[in-house]
Coordinates of C-alpha atoms in Angstrom, one line a residue:
X9 CA -2.5 15.7 7.7
X10 CA -0.7 17.5 10.5
X11 CA -0.4 16.0 13.9
X12 CA 0.0 17.7 17.3
X13 CA 3.4 17.0 19.1
X14 CA 4.7 18.0 22.4
X15 CA 7.4 20.7 22.4
X16 CA 9.5 20.8 25.5
X17 CA 10.7 24.3 24.8
X18 CA 7.1 25.5 24.9
X19 CA 6.5 23.8 28.3
X20 CA 4.3 21.1 26.9
X21 CA 2.1 23.4 24.8
X22 CA 0.6 21.7 21.7
X23 CA 2.2 22.7 18.5
X24 CA 1.5 21.5 15.0
X25 CA 4.0 19.3 13.1
X26 CA 4.0 19.9 9.4
X27 CA 5.1 17.3 6.9
X28 CA 7.4 18.3 4.0
X29 CA 4.5 18.5 1.5
X30 CA 2.5 20.9 3.7
X31 CA 5.6 23.0 4.0
X32 CA 5.9 23.2 0.2
X33 CA 2.2 24.1 -0.2
X34 CA 2.5 26.7 2.6
X35 CA 5.3 28.4 0.8
X36 CA 3.5 28.3 -2.6
X37 CA 0.5 30.0 -1.0
X38 CA 2.6 32.6 0.9
X39 CA 4.5 33.5 -2.3
X40 CA 1.3 33.8 -4.3
X41 CA 1.9 30.8 -6.6
X42 CA -1.2 29.0 -5.5
X43 CA -4.6 30.6 -4.8
X44 CA -6.6 27.4 -4.4
X45 CA -5.1 24.0 -3.7
X46 CA -6.3 21.2 -6.1
X47 CA -5.0 17.6 -5.6
X48 CA -5.9 14.4 -7.3
X49 CA -5.7 10.6 -7.0
X50 CA -5.0 9.2 -10.5
X51 CA -5.3 5.4 -10.5
X52 CA -5.0 3.4 -13.7
X53 CA -8.1 1.1 -13.9
X54 CA -6.1 -2.1 -14.5
X55 CA -6.8 -3.8 -11.1
X56 CA -8.2 -3.3 -7.6
X57 CA -6.6 -0.8 -5.2
X58 CA -4.6 -2.0 -2.3
X59 CA -3.6 -0.6 1.1
X60 CA -0.6 1.2 -0.5
X61 CA -3.0 3.2 -2.6
X62 CA -5.0 4.2 0.5
X63 CA -2.0 6.3 1.6
X64 CA -2.1 8.3 -1.7
X65 CA -5.9 8.7 -1.5
X66 CA -5.9 9.9 2.0
X67 CA -2.8 12.2 1.5
X68 CA -4.3 13.9 -1.5
X69 CA -7.8 14.0 -0.1
X70 CA -6.6 15.2 3.3
X71 CA -4.5 18.1 1.8
X72 CA -7.5 19.3 -0.3
X73 CA -9.6 19.3 2.9
X74 CA -6.9 20.9 5.0
X75 CA -6.5 23.8 2.6
X76 CA -10.2 24.1 1.7
X77 CA -9.4 23.1 -1.9
X78 CA -10.6 20.5 -4.4
X79 CA -9.8 16.8 -4.7
X80 CA -10.2 14.9 -8.0
X81 CA -10.5 11.2 -8.5
X82 CA -9.2 10.8 -12.0
X83 CA -8.9 7.5 -13.9
X84 CA -5.7 7.5 -16.0
X85 CA -7.3 5.3 -18.6
X86 CA -4.8 5.7 -21.4
X87 CA -4.0 2.0 -21.8
X88 CA -7.1 0.1 -22.9
X89 CA -5.1 -3.1 -23.2
X90 CA -5.3 -3.7 -19.4
X91 CA -8.3 -1.6 -18.3
X92 CA -11.8 -2.7 -17.5
X93 CA -15.0 -1.1 -16.4
X94 CA -15.0 -3.6 -13.5
X95 CA -11.9 -1.9 -12.1
X96 CA -13.3 1.5 -12.6
X97 CA -16.3 0.6 -10.5
X98 CA -14.3 -1.0 -7.8
X99 CA -11.9 1.9 -7.5
X100 CA -14.9 4.3 -7.3
X101 CA -16.4 2.3 -4.5
X102 CA -13.1 2.1 -2.6
X103 CA -12.3 5.8 -2.8
X104 CA -15.9 6.8 -1.8
X105 CA -15.6 4.4 1.2
X106 CA -12.3 5.8 2.4
X107 CA -13.1 9.4 1.8
X108 CA -16.7 9.2 3.1
X109 CA -18.1 12.1 1.2
X110 CA -16.7 12.1 -2.4
X111 CA -18.9 13.9 -4.8
X112 CA -19.6 12.2 -8.1
X113 CA -18.8 15.5 -9.9
X114 CA -15.3 15.2 -8.6
X115 CA -14.6 12.2 -10.8
X116 CA -12.6 12.6 -14.0
X117 CA -11.3 10.5 -16.8
X118 CA -8.0 11.0 -18.8
X119 CA -9.9 9.7 -21.8
X120 CA -12.2 12.7 -21.7
X121 CA -9.1 14.7 -22.8
X122 CA -8.0 12.6 -25.7
X123 CA -9.0 15.3 -28.2
X124 CA -7.0 17.9 -26.3
X125 CA -4.0 15.6 -25.9
X126 CA -4.0 15.1 -29.7
X127 CA -4.0 18.8 -30.2
X128 CA -1.1 19.1 -27.7
X129 CA 0.9 16.6 -29.7
X130 CA 0.2 18.6 -32.9
X131 CA 1.4 21.7 -31.1
X132 CA 4.7 20.0 -30.2
X133 CA 5.2 18.8 -33.8
X134 CA 4.6 22.4 -35.0
X135 CA 7.2 23.7 -32.5
X136 CA 9.7 21.1 -33.8
X137 CA 9.5 19.3 -30.4
X138 CA 8.1 16.0 -31.6
X139 CA 8.6 13.6 -34.5
X140 CA 7.2 10.4 -36.0
X141 CA 9.6 7.5 -35.6
X142 CA 9.6 4.2 -37.5
X143 CA 12.1 2.4 -35.2
X144 CA 10.7 -0.8 -33.6
X145 CA 10.4 -1.0 -29.8
X146 CA 13.6 -3.1 -29.6
X147 CA 15.5 -0.6 -31.8
X148 CA 14.3 2.3 -29.7
X149 CA 15.7 0.6 -26.6
X150 CA 19.0 0.0 -28.4
X151 CA 19.3 3.6 -29.5
X152 CA 18.4 4.9 -26.1
X153 CA 21.8 4.0 -24.6
X154 CA 22.6 3.1 -21.0
X155 CA 23.1 4.9 -17.7
X156 CA 26.8 5.2 -18.6
X157 CA 26.5 5.8 -22.3
X158 CA 24.5 8.4 -24.2
X159 CA 21.9 7.4 -26.7
X160 CA 22.0 8.1 -30.4
X161 CA 19.5 10.0 -32.6
X162 CA 16.9 8.1 -34.5
X163 CA 17.4 8.3 -38.3
X164 CA 13.8 9.7 -38.4
X165 CA 14.5 12.5 -35.9
X166 CA 15.0 15.2 -38.6
X167 CA 11.8 14.7 -40.5
X168 CA 10.2 18.0 -41.4
X169 CA 7.3 19.5 -39.5
X170 CA 5.1 19.0 -42.5
X171 CA 6.0 15.3 -42.9
X172 CA 5.5 14.7 -39.2
X173 CA 2.1 16.3 -39.2
X174 CA 1.1 14.2 -42.2
X175 CA 2.3 10.9 -40.7
X176 CA 0.8 11.6 -37.3
X177 CA -2.6 12.4 -38.9
X178 CA -2.3 9.1 -40.8
X179 CA -1.5 7.3 -37.6
X180 CA -4.7 8.7 -36.1
X181 CA -6.7 7.6 -39.2
X182 CA -5.6 4.0 -38.8
X183 CA -3.3 3.8 -41.9
X184 CA -0.4 2.1 -40.0
X185 CA -0.1 -1.2 -38.2
X186 CA 0.2 -1.4 -34.4
X187 CA 3.8 -0.9 -33.4
X188 CA 4.9 0.4 -36.8
X189 CA 5.2 4.0 -35.9
X190 CA 5.3 6.1 -32.7
X191 CA 5.4 9.8 -31.9
X192 CA 8.4 10.8 -29.8
X193 CA 9.2 14.0 -28.0
X194 CA 12.3 15.7 -29.3
X195 CA 14.4 16.5 -26.3
X196 CA 18.0 15.2 -25.8
X197 CA 19.4 11.8 -26.6
X198 CA 22.5 12.5 -24.5
X199 CA 20.6 13.5 -21.4
X200 CA 21.9 11.8 -18.2
X201 CA 18.2 11.2 -17.4
X202 CA 17.1 8.3 -19.7
X203 CA 13.5 9.5 -19.4
X204 CA 14.5 12.6 -21.4
X205 CA 16.0 10.7 -24.3
X206 CA 13.2 11.3 -26.8
X207 CA 10.5 9.4 -25.0
X208 CA 7.6 7.9 -26.9
X209 CA 4.4 10.0 -26.3
X210 CA 1.9 8.3 -28.7
X211 CA 1.6 4.8 -30.1
X212 CA -0.7 3.0 -32.5
X213 CA -2.9 0.5 -30.7
X214 CA -6.2 -0.8 -32.1
X215 CA -8.0 -1.5 -28.9
X216 CA -11.6 -1.0 -27.7
X217 CA -11.6 1.6 -25.0
X218 CA -14.0 1.2 -22.0
X219 CA -14.9 4.9 -22.3
X220 CA -14.3 6.0 -25.9
X221 CA -15.0 2.8 -27.7
X222 CA -13.2 2.5 -31.1
X223 CA -12.9 6.3 -31.7
X224 CA -9.2 6.2 -31.4
X225 CA -6.5 3.8 -32.7
X226 CA -3.7 5.9 -31.2
X227 CA -3.2 6.4 -27.5
X228 CA -1.0 8.8 -25.5
X229 CA 1.7 7.4 -23.1
X230 CA 1.3 8.0 -19.4
X231 CA 4.3 10.4 -19.0
X232 CA 2.8 12.6 -21.7
X233 CA -0.8 12.4 -20.7
X234 CA -0.5 12.8 -17.0
X235 CA 0.9 16.4 -16.9
X236 CA -1.6 17.4 -19.5
X237 CA -4.5 16.0 -17.4
X238 CA -3.2 17.8 -14.3
X239 CA -2.9 21.1 -16.2
X240 CA -6.3 20.9 -17.8
X241 CA -8.0 20.2 -14.4
X242 CA -6.1 23.0 -12.6
X243 CA -4.2 20.6 -10.3
X244 CA -1.8 22.7 -8.3
X245 CA 0.2 19.9 -6.6
X246 CA 0.7 16.6 -8.4
X247 CA 1.6 14.3 -5.5
X248 CA 3.0 10.9 -6.5
X249 CA 5.4 8.2 -5.2
X250 CA 9.2 8.3 -5.4
X251 CA 9.5 6.1 -8.5
X252 CA 8.3 9.1 -10.5
X253 CA 11.0 11.4 -9.2
X254 CA 13.2 10.7 -12.3
X255 CA 10.2 11.4 -14.5
X256 CA 9.7 14.9 -13.0
X257 CA 12.0 16.6 -15.6
X258 CA 9.8 15.2 -18.4
X259 CA 6.6 16.2 -16.5
X260 CA 8.0 19.8 -16.3
X261 CA 9.1 19.7 -19.9
X262 CA 5.6 18.8 -21.2
X263 CA 3.8 21.5 -19.3
X264 CA 6.5 24.1 -20.2
X265 CA 6.6 23.3 -23.9
X266 CA 2.8 23.2 -24.1
X267 CA 2.8 26.7 -22.4
X268 CA 0.2 26.0 -19.8
X269 CA -0.5 28.9 -17.5
X270 CA -0.1 28.1 -13.8
X271 CA 1.5 24.7 -14.4
X272 CA 1.1 22.0 -11.7
X273 CA 4.0 21.1 -9.4
X274 CA 5.0 17.5 -9.0
X275 CA 6.0 16.4 -5.5
X276 CA 7.2 12.8 -4.6
X277 CA 6.8 11.0 -1.3
X278 CA 7.7 7.5 -0.1
X279 CA 5.4 4.6 -0.8
X280 CA 3.7 2.6 1.9
X281 CA 5.4 -0.8 2.3
X282 CA 3.7 -3.3 4.6
X283 CA 5.7 -6.3 5.9
X284 CA 4.8 -9.8 4.8
X285 CA 1.9 -8.9 2.5
X286 CA 1.2 -9.2 -1.2
X287 CA 0.5 -5.8 -2.8
X288 CA 1.7 -6.1 -6.4
X289 CA -1.3 -6.2 -8.8
X290 CA 0.2 -8.9 -11.0
X291 CA 0.8 -11.1 -7.9
X292 CA -2.7 -10.6 -6.6
X293 CA -4.1 -11.2 -10.1
X294 CA -2.2 -14.5 -10.2
X295 CA -3.7 -15.6 -6.8
X296 CA -7.2 -14.8 -8.2
X297 CA -6.7 -16.5 -11.5
X298 CA -5.2 -19.6 -9.8
X299 CA -8.1 -19.9 -7.5
X300 CA -6.0 -19.6 -4.4
X301 CA -8.3 -16.8 -3.2
X302 CA -11.9 -16.3 -4.1
X303 CA -11.5 -12.9 -5.8
X304 CA -9.8 -9.5 -5.4
X305 CA -11.9 -9.0 -2.3
X306 CA -10.7 -12.2 -0.5
X307 CA -10.3 -11.1 3.1
X308 CA -6.7 -12.6 3.2
X309 CA -5.6 -9.9 0.8
X310 CA -4.9 -6.2 1.5
X311 CA -6.8 -4.8 -1.4
X312 CA -9.1 -2.1 -0.1
X313 CA -12.2 -4.1 -1.1
X314 CA -10.7 -7.1 0.8
X315 CA -10.1 -5.1 3.9
X316 CA -13.6 -3.7 3.7
X317 CA -15.1 -7.2 3.4
X318 CA -12.9 -8.4 6.2
X319 CA -14.4 -5.7 8.5
X320 CA -11.8 -3.0 8.6
X321 CA -13.2 0.5 8.9
X322 CA -12.2 3.7 7.0
X323 CA -11.3 5.2 10.4
X324 CA -8.9 2.4 11.2
X325 CA -7.1 2.9 7.8
X326 CA -6.9 6.6 8.3
X327 CA -5.3 6.1 11.8
X328 CA -2.9 3.6 10.3
X329 CA -1.8 6.1 7.6
X330 CA -1.4 8.8 10.3
X331 CA 0.9 6.5 12.3
X332 CA 2.8 5.6 9.2
X333 CA 3.6 9.2 8.4
X334 CA 4.6 11.1 5.2
X335 CA 8.2 11.3 4.3
X336 CA 10.8 11.1 1.5
X337 CA 12.6 8.1 3.1
X338 CA 11.5 4.6 2.2
X339 CA 10.4 2.5 5.2
X340 CA 8.1 -0.4 6.1
X341 CA 5.2 -0.5 8.4
X342 CA 4.3 -3.7 10.4
X343 CA 1.0 -5.4 9.6
X344 CA 0.5 -5.6 13.4
X345 CA 0.2 -1.8 13.4
X346 CA -2.8 -2.0 11.0
X347 CA -4.3 -4.6 13.3
X348 CA -3.7 -2.4 16.3
X349 CA -5.6 0.4 14.5
X350 CA -8.7 -1.6 13.9
X351 CA -8.8 -2.9 17.5
X352 CA -8.5 0.6 18.8
X353 CA -11.3 1.8 16.5
X354 CA -13.7 -1.1 17.3
X355 CA -13.2 -1.6 21.0
X356 CA -15.4 1.2 22.2
X357 CA -17.9 1.0 19.3
X358 CA -18.9 -2.6 19.0
X359 CA -20.9 -4.9 21.4
X360 CA -19.2 -7.8 23.0
X361 CA -21.2 -10.9 22.2
X362 CA -20.8 -14.6 23.1
X363 CA -20.1 -17.1 20.3
X364 CA -18.9 -20.7 20.7
X365 CA -16.6 -21.7 17.8
X366 CA -15.8 -25.3 18.8
X367 CA -18.8 -26.4 20.8
X368 CA -19.2 -29.0 23.4
X369 CA -22.5 -29.5 25.3
X370 CA -22.7 -28.6 29.0
X371 CA -25.7 -29.8 31.0
X372 CA -26.6 -28.2 34.3
X373 CA -28.2 -31.2 36.0
X374 CA -29.9 -29.3 38.8
X375 CA -31.3 -26.5 36.7
X376 CA -35.1 -26.6 36.2
X377 CA -36.3 -28.5 33.1
X378 CA -37.7 -26.5 30.2
X379 CA -36.9 -23.2 31.8
X380 CA -35.3 -20.2 30.0
X381 CA -34.4 -17.1 31.9
X382 CA -33.1 -13.9 30.4
X383 CA -30.0 -12.3 31.9
X384 CA -29.0 -8.7 31.7
X385 CA -25.7 -8.4 30.0
X386 CA -23.7 -5.2 29.3
X387 CA -23.1 -4.6 25.6
X388 CA -19.6 -3.2 26.2
X389 CA -18.2 -2.9 29.7
X390 CA -15.8 -0.1 28.6
X391 CA -18.7 1.9 27.1
X392 CA -21.7 2.0 29.4
X393 CA -23.6 4.2 26.9
X394 CA -24.0 1.1 24.7
X395 CA -26.5 -0.2 27.3
X396 CA -27.5 -3.7 28.0
X397 CA -29.2 -6.7 26.3
X398 CA -31.1 -9.7 27.4
X399 CA -29.4 -13.1 26.8
X400 CA -31.3 -16.4 27.2
X401 CA -29.9 -19.0 29.7
X402 CA -31.1 -22.5 30.2
X403 CA -30.3 -26.0 31.4
X404 CA -28.3 -27.0 28.3
X405 CA -25.5 -24.8 27.0
X406 CA -22.6 -24.8 24.6
X407 CA -19.1 -23.9 25.7
X408 CA -15.8 -23.9 23.8
X409 CA -14.0 -27.2 23.8
X410 CA -10.8 -25.5 25.0
X411 CA -12.6 -24.4 28.2
X412 CA -12.7 -28.0 29.5
X413 CA -10.0 -30.5 30.2
X414 CA -10.1 -33.9 31.9
X415 CA -6.6 -33.8 33.2
X416 CA -5.5 -30.1 33.1
X417 CA -2.0 -28.7 33.6
X418 CA -1.2 -26.5 36.6
X419 CA -2.7 -23.0 36.5
X420 CA -5.5 -24.1 34.2
X421 CA -8.4 -22.2 35.8
X422 CA -11.2 -23.2 33.4
X423 CA -13.5 -26.2 33.8
X424 CA -12.3 -29.7 34.8
X425 CA -13.7 -32.5 37.0
X426 CA -14.4 -31.1 40.5
X427 CA -13.6 -27.5 39.6
X428 CA -15.9 -24.5 39.8
X429 CA -16.0 -21.6 37.4
X430 CA -18.3 -18.7 36.6
X431 CA -20.4 -18.8 33.5
X432 CA -20.0 -15.3 32.2
X433 CA -22.8 -13.0 33.3
X434 CA -24.6 -16.0 34.9
X435 CA -23.8 -18.5 37.7
X436 CA -21.1 -20.6 39.3
X437 CA -21.1 -24.1 38.0
X438 CA -19.1 -27.1 39.2
X439 CA -18.2 -30.1 37.0
X440 CA -19.5 -33.4 38.4
X441 CA -19.2 -35.7 35.4
X442 CA -18.5 -35.9 31.6
X443 CA -19.3 -38.3 28.7
X444 CA -16.9 -39.4 26.0
X445 CA -17.3 -41.2 22.6
X446 CA -15.5 -44.4 21.6
X447 CA -12.3 -42.4 20.7
X448 CA -12.3 -40.8 24.1
X449 CA -13.4 -37.4 22.9
X450 CA -15.5 -35.5 25.4
X451 CA -19.1 -35.2 24.1
X452 CA -20.9 -33.8 27.1
X453 CA -20.1 -32.1 30.4
X454 CA -22.3 -32.4 33.5
X455 CA -22.4 -29.6 36.1
X456 CA -24.4 -28.3 39.0
X457 CA -25.0 -24.6 39.5
X458 CA -25.4 -22.5 42.6
X459 CA -28.5 -20.2 42.2
X460 CA -27.1 -17.9 44.9
X461 CA -24.2 -16.9 42.7
X462 CA -26.1 -15.1 39.9
X463 CA -24.2 -12.2 38.4
X464 CA -25.2 -8.8 39.6
X465 CA -26.6 -9.9 42.9
X466 CA -23.5 -9.0 44.9
X467 CA -22.7 -12.6 45.9
X468 CA -19.4 -12.6 47.9
X469 CA -19.6 -16.0 49.5
X470 CA -16.6 -17.5 47.7
X471 CA -14.5 -16.8 44.7
X472 CA -13.5 -18.7 41.5
X473 CA -10.5 -18.1 39.3
X474 CA -12.0 -18.9 36.0
X475 CA -14.8 -17.4 33.9
X476 CA -16.0 -18.9 30.6
X477 CA -18.5 -17.8 28.0
X478 CA -21.4 -19.9 26.7
X479 CA -24.6 -19.8 24.6
X480 CA -27.9 -21.4 25.4
X481 CA -28.4 -24.5 23.3
X482 CA -32.2 -24.1 23.0
X483 CA -32.0 -20.6 21.5
X484 CA -28.6 -20.5 19.9
X485 CA -28.3 -20.0 16.2
X486 CA -25.8 -21.9 14.0
X487 CA -23.2 -19.9 12.0
X488 CA -20.2 -20.4 9.9
X489 CA -17.0 -18.7 11.1
X490 CA -13.9 -18.0 8.9
X491 CA -10.6 -17.6 10.6
X492 CA -8.1 -15.8 8.4
X493 CA -4.3 -15.7 8.7
X494 CA -1.7 -14.1 6.4
X495 CA -1.9 -15.5 2.9
X496 CA 1.9 -15.5 3.0
X497 CA 4.0 -18.1 4.8
X498 CA 5.9 -15.5 7.0
X499 CA 8.7 -17.9 8.0
X500 CA 9.7 -18.4 4.3
X501 CA 9.2 -14.8 3.2
X502 CA 6.7 -13.4 0.6
X503 CA 8.3 -14.6 -2.6
X504 CA 10.2 -17.7 -3.8
X505 CA 13.3 -17.3 -6.0
X506 CA 11.2 -17.8 -9.1
X507 CA 9.0 -15.0 -8.2
X508 CA 6.0 -17.1 -7.1
X509 CA 4.3 -16.5 -3.7
X510 CA 5.0 -18.6 -0.6
X511 CA 1.4 -19.3 0.1
X512 CA 0.5 -20.2 3.7
X513 CA -1.6 -23.4 3.5
X514 CA -3.3 -22.6 6.7
X515 CA -4.4 -19.0 5.8
X516 CA -8.1 -19.9 6.0
X517 CA -9.9 -22.1 8.5
X518 CA -13.6 -22.6 8.1
X519 CA -15.7 -23.6 11.1
X520 CA -19.2 -24.7 10.1
X521 CA -20.5 -25.8 13.4
X522 CA -20.4 -22.7 15.5
X523 CA -23.2 -21.4 17.8
X524 CA -24.0 -17.7 18.5
X525 CA -26.4 -15.7 20.6
X526 CA -29.8 -15.5 18.9
X527 CA -29.6 -11.7 18.5
X528 CA -26.5 -12.1 16.2
X529 CA -28.6 -14.0 13.7
X530 CA -30.3 -10.6 12.8
X531 CA -27.0 -9.0 12.0
X532 CA -26.6 -7.5 8.5
X533 CA -23.7 -7.8 6.1
X534 CA -20.7 -5.7 7.3
X535 CA -22.1 -5.5 10.9
X536 CA -19.2 -6.2 13.3
X537 CA -18.9 -7.4 16.9
X538 CA -16.4 -8.5 19.4
X539 CA -16.8 -12.2 20.1
X540 CA -15.7 -12.7 23.7
X541 CA -12.1 -14.1 23.9
X542 CA -12.0 -14.8 20.2
X543 CA -11.6 -11.3 18.6
X544 CA -13.5 -9.0 16.3
X545 CA -15.8 -10.4 13.6
X546 CA -18.0 -9.1 10.9
X547 CA -20.8 -10.5 8.8
X548 CA -19.4 -11.5 5.4
X549 CA -20.8 -9.2 2.6
X550 CA -20.4 -11.8 -0.1
X551 CA -21.5 -15.2 1.2
X552 CA -23.6 -14.6 4.2
X553 CA -27.4 -15.0 3.9
X554 CA -30.3 -14.9 6.4
X555 CA -30.5 -18.7 6.3
X556 CA -26.7 -19.2 6.5
X557 CA -24.9 -16.4 8.4
X558 CA -21.1 -16.2 7.9
X559 CA -18.7 -14.3 10.0
X560 CA -15.2 -13.2 9.1
X561 CA -12.6 -12.7 11.8
X562 CA -11.3 -9.2 11.4
X563 CA -8.5 -9.5 14.0
X564 CA -7.8 -11.4 17.2
X565 CA -7.7 -9.7 20.5
X566 CA -4.0 -10.2 21.1
X567 CA -1.5 -7.6 19.7
X568 CA 2.2 -7.7 19.2
X569 CA 2.3 -4.0 18.4
X570 CA 2.8 -1.3 20.9
X571 CA 2.3 2.4 19.8
X572 CA 5.3 4.6 20.3

């Protein structure tokens, strides 16, 4: 997680910059408080992970790797009301994809510890540190007090240990209705920290659990379960986001009162905030349920599964997190920085192919009839190691409609009547004529070519200012191309006053009449390429078939972000 920085005092020598979490861990190791670093990523399986979760995954995973320790993926599945096996499976896939080499044996479930959590609750009751309370949820809130006023004790706070043990056992046995009784920690109703005012640690809830079925009708609350899970697994540093900072005293109270040896240490860091995107699970869920997107993996979203489907790479997300940094201060990252990272990752790795998204026919009138020649084309001019490919060329081609104008403005260097351009990797062609339909739309362009101007022959007779790409009509394959923009209308902001999302009506444009080089038709789902002048694209993993190939635009070629 560290990054090299230039230190002027050391005359440009490379030194290592440590973030504040690494400094804490270094000190714990130095003072003998930690022998082996163990970290964890503990998602609740109540939805799909998004880009913000990637920061926590990579931080925890990266620290474990850095210190030659262990990393656990642990599902905090203590609330069966919102949890589904579908979410467990998607999270597992996301974490494996980002981490690259996650071992299945490193996967844990909070529900595996329900028996131990129950015994922990019994221990607190026997110590006089927990009691069964009959107040309703509304009454508990009323008794809790405010930030300015202390709370007041529950009338059930002084029940005897024997009575509490009996009632809690009967809660477990299903004798009481949902919501009629809870188990609360007995701490301090006058504490300035509201989280310490006798928090609920168990509730009655008759729900089928995805892992334990109907074994339990009482479930632990997150703030009680989480420190126990960490302690059982030997987690040394429980790294979480800043909203849990006020919960840390309760975390420490739980592990202290339960007398765990080598208790874990909670450390908080700032969340990742990304400008003009939707990350809240309930908002994404609403977009899915309303049919505005085609699922949690819709490429317009920033769930990890959506980014993967769109064509982002684990390497690009890791680079984005590195640039975003780790700190205690809240800040926002620009979505353009994420786009910069994927461009940087792909530009040397992916072949640059020709695809025509808005086709118009170009006929070379003096090219031999029924002849196809194969031209040598570099796969990536910036990376010669990627070699060359053969691209078919013939009398009839397709070019993009924007590359031809009848009456062009000044400094338009592409094709227009009387003008000469280079067909990329091929020949010079000069426009001699064009055809239009009844509405005046150009349907066909006629050109002549100069066979002496073939690319690679060293022709220097004259120069042209414009170069355009093309595909051979006879061999081209048809494809569907999806152009994605932000799901949010950025000019209006993410949310309306009523909490709904300002949806961009132009967030998806589907082009069904595109033509691609024939070799692209063999591409497999998730294969990605640069389409000359159009950006980076990948084969859609959900809708693309051999008979009907679909490409998603990952990112355009233009960037508004400049690295510092």
